[in-house]
mmCIF file of N, CA, C and O in Angstrom:
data_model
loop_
_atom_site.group_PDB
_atom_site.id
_atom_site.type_symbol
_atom_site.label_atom_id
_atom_site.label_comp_id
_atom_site.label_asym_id
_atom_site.label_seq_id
_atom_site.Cartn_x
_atom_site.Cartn_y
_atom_site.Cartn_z
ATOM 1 N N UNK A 1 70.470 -137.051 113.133
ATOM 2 C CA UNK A 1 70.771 -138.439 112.889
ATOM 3 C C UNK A 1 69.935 -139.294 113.839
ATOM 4 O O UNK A 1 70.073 -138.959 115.015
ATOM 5 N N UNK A 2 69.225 -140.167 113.654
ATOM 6 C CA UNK A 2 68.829 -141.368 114.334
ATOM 7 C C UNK A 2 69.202 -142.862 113.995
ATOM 8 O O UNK A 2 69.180 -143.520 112.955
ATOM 9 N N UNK A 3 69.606 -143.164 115.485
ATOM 10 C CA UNK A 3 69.736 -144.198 116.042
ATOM 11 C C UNK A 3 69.000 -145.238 116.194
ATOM 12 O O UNK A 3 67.903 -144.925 116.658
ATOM 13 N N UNK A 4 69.127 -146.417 115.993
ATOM 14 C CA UNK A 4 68.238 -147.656 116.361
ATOM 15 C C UNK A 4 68.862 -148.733 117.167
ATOM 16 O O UNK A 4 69.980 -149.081 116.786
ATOM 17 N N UNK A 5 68.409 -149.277 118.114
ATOM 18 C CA UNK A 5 69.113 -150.206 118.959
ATOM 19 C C UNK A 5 69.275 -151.505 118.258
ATOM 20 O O UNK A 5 68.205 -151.911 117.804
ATOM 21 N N UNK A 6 70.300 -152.285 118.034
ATOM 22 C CA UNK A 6 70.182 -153.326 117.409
ATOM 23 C C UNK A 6 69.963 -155.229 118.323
ATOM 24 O O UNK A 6 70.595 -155.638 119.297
ATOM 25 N N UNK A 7 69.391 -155.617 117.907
ATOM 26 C CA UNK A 7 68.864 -157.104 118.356
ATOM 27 C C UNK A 7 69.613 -158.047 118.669
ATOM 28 O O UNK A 7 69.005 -158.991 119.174
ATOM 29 N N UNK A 8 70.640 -158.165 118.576
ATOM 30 C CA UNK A 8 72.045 -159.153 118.168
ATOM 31 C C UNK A 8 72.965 -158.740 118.479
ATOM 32 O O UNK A 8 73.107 -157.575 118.105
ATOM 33 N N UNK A 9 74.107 -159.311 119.282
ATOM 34 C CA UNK A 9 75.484 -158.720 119.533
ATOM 35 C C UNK A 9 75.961 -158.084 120.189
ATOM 36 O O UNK A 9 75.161 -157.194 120.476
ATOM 37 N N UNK A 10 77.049 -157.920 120.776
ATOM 38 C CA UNK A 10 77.035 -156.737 121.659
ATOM 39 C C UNK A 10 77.505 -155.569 120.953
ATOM 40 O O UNK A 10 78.061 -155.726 119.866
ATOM 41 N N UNK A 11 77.346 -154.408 121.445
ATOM 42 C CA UNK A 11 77.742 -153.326 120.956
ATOM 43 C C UNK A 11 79.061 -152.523 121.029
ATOM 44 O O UNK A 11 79.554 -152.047 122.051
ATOM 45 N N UNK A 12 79.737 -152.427 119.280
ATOM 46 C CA UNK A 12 80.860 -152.144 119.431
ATOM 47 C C UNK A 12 81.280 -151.321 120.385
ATOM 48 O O UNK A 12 80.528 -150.431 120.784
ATOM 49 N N UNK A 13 82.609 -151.493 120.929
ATOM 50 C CA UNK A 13 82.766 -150.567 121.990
ATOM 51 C C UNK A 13 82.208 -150.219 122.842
ATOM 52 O O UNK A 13 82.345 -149.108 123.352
ATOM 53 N N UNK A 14 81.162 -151.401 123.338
ATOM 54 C CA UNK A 14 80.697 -151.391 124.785
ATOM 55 C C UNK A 14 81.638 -152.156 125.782
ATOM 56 O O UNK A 14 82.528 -152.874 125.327
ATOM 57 N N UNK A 15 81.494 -152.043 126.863
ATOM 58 C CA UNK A 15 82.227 -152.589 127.794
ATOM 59 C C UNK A 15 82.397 -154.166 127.974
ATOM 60 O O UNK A 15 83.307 -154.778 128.534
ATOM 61 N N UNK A 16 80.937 -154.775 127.159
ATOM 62 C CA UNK A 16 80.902 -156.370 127.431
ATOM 63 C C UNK A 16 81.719 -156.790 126.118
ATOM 64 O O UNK A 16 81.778 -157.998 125.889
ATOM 65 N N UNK A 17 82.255 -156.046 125.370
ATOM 66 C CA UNK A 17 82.667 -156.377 124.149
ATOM 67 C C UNK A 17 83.837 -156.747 124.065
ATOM 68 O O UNK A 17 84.002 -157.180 122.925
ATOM 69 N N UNK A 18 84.608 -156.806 124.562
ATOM 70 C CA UNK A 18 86.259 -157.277 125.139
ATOM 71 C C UNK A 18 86.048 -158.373 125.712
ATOM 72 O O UNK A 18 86.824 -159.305 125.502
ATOM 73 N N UNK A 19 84.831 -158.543 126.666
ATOM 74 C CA UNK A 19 84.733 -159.942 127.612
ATOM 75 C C UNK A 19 84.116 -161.297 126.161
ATOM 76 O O UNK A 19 84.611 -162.404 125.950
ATOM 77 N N UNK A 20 83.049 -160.698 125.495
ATOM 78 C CA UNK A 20 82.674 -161.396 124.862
ATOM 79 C C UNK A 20 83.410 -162.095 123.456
ATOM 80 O O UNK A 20 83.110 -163.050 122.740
ATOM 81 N N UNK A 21 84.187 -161.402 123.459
ATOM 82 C CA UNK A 21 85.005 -161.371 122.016
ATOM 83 C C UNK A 21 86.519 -162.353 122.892
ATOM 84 O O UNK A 21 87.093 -163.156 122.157
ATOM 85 N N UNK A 22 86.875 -162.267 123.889
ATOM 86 C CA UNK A 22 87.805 -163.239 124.594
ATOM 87 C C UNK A 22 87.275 -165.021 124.828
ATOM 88 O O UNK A 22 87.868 -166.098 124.768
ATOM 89 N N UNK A 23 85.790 -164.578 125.128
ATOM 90 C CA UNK A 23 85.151 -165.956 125.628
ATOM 91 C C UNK A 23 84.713 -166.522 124.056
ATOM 92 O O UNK A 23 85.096 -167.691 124.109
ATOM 93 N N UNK A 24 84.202 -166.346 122.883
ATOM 94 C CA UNK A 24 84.247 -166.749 121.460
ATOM 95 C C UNK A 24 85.362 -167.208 120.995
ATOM 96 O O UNK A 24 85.381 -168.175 120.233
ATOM 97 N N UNK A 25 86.681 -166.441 121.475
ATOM 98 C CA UNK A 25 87.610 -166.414 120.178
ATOM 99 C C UNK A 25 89.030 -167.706 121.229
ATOM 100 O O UNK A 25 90.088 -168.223 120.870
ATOM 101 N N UNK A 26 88.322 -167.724 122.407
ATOM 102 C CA UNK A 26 89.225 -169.192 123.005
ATOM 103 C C UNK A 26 89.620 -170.110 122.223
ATOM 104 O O UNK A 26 90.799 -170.288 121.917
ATOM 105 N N UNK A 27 88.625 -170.804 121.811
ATOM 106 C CA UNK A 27 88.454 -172.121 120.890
ATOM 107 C C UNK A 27 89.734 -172.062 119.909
ATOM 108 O O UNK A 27 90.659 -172.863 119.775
ATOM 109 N N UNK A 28 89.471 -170.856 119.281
ATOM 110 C CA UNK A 28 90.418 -170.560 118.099
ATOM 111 C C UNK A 28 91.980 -170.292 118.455
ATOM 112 O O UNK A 28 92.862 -170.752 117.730
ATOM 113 N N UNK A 29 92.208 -169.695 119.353
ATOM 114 C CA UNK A 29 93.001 -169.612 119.747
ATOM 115 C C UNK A 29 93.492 -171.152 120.529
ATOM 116 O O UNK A 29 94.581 -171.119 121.104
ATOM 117 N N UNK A 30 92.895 -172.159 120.546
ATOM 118 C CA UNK A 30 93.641 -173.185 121.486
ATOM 119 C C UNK A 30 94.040 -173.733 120.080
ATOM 120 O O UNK A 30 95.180 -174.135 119.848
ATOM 121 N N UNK A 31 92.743 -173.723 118.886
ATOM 122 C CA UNK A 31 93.100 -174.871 118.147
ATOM 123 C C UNK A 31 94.330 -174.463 117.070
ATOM 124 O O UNK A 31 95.049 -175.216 116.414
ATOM 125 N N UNK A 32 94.301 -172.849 117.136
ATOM 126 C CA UNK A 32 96.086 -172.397 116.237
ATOM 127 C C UNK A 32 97.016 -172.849 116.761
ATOM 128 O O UNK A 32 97.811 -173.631 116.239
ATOM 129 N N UNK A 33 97.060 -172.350 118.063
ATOM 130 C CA UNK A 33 98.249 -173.390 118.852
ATOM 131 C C UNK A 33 98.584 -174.709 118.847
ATOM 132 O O UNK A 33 99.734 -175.141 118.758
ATOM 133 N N UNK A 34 97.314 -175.529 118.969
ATOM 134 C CA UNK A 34 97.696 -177.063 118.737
ATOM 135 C C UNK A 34 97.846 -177.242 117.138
ATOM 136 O O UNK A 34 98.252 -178.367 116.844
ATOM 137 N N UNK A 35 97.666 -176.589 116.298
ATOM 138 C CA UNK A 35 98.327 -177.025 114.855
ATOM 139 C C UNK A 35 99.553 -176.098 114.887
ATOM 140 O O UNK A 35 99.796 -175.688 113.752
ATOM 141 N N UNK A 36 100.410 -175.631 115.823
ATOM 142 C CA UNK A 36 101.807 -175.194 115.742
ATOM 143 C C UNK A 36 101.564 -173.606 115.262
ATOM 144 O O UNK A 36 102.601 -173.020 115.573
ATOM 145 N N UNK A 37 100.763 -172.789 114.722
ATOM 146 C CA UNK A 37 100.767 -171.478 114.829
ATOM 147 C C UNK A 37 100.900 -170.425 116.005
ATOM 148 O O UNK A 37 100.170 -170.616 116.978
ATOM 149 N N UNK A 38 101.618 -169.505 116.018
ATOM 150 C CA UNK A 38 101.639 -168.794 116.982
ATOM 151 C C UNK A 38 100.768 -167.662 116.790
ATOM 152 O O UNK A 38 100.730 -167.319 115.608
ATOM 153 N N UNK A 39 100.091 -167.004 117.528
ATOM 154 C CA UNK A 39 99.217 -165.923 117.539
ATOM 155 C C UNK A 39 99.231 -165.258 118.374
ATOM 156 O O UNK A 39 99.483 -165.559 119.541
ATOM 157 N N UNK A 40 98.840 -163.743 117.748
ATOM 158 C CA UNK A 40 98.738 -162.864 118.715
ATOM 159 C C UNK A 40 97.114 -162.263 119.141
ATOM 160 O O UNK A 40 96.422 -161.769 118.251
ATOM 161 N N UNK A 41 96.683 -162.343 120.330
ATOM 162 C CA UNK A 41 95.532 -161.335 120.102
ATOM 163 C C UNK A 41 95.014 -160.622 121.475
ATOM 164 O O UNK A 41 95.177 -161.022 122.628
ATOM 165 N N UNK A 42 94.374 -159.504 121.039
ATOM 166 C CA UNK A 42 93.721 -158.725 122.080
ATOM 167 C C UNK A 42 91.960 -158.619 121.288
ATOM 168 O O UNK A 42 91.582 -158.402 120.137
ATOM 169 N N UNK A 43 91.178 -158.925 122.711
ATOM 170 C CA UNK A 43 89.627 -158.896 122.798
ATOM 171 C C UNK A 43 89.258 -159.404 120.632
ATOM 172 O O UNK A 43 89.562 -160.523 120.219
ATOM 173 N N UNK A 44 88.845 -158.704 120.022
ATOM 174 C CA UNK A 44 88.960 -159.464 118.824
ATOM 175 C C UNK A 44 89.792 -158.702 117.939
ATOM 176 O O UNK A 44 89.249 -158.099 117.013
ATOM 177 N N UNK A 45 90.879 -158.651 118.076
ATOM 178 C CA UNK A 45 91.948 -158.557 117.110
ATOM 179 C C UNK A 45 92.542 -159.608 117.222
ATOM 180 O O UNK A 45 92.716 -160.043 118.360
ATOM 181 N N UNK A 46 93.058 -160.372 116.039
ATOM 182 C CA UNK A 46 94.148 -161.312 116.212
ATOM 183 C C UNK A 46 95.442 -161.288 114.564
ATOM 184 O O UNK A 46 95.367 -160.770 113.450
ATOM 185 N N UNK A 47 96.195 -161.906 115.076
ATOM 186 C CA UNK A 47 97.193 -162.118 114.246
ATOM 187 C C UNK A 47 97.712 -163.689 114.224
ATOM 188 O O UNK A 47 98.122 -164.280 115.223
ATOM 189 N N UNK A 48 97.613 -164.273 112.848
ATOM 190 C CA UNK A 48 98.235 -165.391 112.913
ATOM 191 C C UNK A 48 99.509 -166.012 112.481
ATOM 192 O O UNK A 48 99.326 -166.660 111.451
ATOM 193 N N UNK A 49 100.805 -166.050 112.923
ATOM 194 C CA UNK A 49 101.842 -166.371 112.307
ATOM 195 C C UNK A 49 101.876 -167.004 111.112
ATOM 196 O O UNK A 49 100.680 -167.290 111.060
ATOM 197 N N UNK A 50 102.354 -167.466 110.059
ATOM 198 C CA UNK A 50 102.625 -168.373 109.596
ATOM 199 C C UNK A 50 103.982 -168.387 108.668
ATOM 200 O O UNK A 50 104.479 -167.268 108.539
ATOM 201 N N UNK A 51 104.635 -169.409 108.030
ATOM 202 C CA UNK A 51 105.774 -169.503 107.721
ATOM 203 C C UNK A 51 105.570 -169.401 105.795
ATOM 204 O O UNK A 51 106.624 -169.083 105.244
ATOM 205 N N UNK A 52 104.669 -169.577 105.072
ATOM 206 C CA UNK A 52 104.485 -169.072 104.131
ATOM 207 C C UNK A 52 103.259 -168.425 103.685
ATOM 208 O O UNK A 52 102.129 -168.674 104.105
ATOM 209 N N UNK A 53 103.486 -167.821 103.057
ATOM 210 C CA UNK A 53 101.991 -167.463 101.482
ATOM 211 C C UNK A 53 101.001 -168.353 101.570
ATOM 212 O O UNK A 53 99.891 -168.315 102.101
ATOM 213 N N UNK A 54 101.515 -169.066 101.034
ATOM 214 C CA UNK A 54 100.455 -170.587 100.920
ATOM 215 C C UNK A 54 99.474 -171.078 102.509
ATOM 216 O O UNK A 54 98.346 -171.518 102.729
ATOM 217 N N UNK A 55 100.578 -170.723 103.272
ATOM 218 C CA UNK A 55 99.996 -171.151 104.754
ATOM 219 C C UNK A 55 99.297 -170.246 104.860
ATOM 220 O O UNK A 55 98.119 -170.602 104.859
ATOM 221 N N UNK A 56 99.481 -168.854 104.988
ATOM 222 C CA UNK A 56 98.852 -167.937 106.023
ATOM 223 C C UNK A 56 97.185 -168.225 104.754
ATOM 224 O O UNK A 56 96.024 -168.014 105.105
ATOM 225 N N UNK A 57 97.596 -168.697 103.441
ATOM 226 C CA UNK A 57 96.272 -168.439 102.632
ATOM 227 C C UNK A 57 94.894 -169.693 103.267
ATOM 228 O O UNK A 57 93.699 -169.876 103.498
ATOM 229 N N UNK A 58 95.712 -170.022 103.270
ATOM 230 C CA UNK A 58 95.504 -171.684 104.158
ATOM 231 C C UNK A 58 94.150 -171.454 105.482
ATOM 232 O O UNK A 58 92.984 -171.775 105.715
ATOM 233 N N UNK A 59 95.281 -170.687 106.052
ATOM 234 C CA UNK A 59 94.829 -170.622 107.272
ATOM 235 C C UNK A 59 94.035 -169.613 107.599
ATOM 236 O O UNK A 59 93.599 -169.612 108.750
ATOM 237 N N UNK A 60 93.641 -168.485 106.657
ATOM 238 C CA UNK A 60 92.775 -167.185 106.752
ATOM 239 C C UNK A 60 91.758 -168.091 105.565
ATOM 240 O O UNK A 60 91.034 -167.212 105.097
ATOM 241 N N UNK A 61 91.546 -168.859 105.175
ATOM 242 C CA UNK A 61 90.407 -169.867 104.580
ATOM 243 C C UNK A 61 89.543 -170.718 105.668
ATOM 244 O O UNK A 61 88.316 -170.808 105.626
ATOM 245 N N UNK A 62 90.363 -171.320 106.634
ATOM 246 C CA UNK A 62 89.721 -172.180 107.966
ATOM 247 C C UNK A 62 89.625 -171.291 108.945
ATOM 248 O O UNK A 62 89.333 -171.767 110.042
ATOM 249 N N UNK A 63 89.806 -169.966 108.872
ATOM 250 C CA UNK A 63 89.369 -169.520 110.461
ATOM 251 C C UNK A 63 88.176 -168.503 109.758
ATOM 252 O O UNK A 63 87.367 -167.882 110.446
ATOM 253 N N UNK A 64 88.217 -168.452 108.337
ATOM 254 C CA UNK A 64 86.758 -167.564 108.555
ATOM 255 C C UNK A 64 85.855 -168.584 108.193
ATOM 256 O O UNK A 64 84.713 -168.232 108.488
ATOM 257 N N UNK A 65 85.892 -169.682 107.683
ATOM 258 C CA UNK A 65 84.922 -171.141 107.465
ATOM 259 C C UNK A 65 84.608 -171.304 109.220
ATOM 260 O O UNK A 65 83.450 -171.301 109.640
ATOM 261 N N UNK A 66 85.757 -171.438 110.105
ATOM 262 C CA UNK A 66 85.339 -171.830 111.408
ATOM 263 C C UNK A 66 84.828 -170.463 111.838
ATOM 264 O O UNK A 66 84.140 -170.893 112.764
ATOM 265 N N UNK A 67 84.656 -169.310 111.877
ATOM 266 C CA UNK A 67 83.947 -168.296 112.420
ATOM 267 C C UNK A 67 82.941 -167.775 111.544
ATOM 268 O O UNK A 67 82.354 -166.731 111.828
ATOM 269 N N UNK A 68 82.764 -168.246 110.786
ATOM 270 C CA UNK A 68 81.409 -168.014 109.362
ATOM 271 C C UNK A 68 81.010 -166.826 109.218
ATOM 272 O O UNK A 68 79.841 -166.454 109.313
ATOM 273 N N UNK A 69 82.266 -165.939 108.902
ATOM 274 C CA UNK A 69 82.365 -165.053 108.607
ATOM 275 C C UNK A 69 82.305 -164.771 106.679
ATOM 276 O O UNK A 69 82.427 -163.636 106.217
#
């Protein structure tokens, strides 16, 4: 098998990858909170509360528009 180093990003499951994925995903995390969602997250996992269907559809529409994913 060969490997190629890639140009962009850090590398999954490298050590800077927890730091970097905390310092990105701030923003998001302040601005769920100030619209009343509660969330959970570690390095880039997250979870976003919400109180219906409609919301959580809502709201997994604006956080991958805001992370342009």
């Amino acid at each position: 098998m060969r490997r190629t180093a890639g140009k962009q990003g850090a590398p999954q499951g490298g050590v800077i990858s927890p730091l970097i994925s905390n310092i990105y995903l701030h923003q998001l995390d302040e601005l769920m909170v100030a619209r009343g969602h509660r969330i959970v997250r570690f390095a880039d996992d997250f979870i976003i509360l919400c109180k219906s269907q409609k919301g959580a559809e809502r709201v997994r529409r604006n956080v991958t528009r805001l992370l342009g994913s």
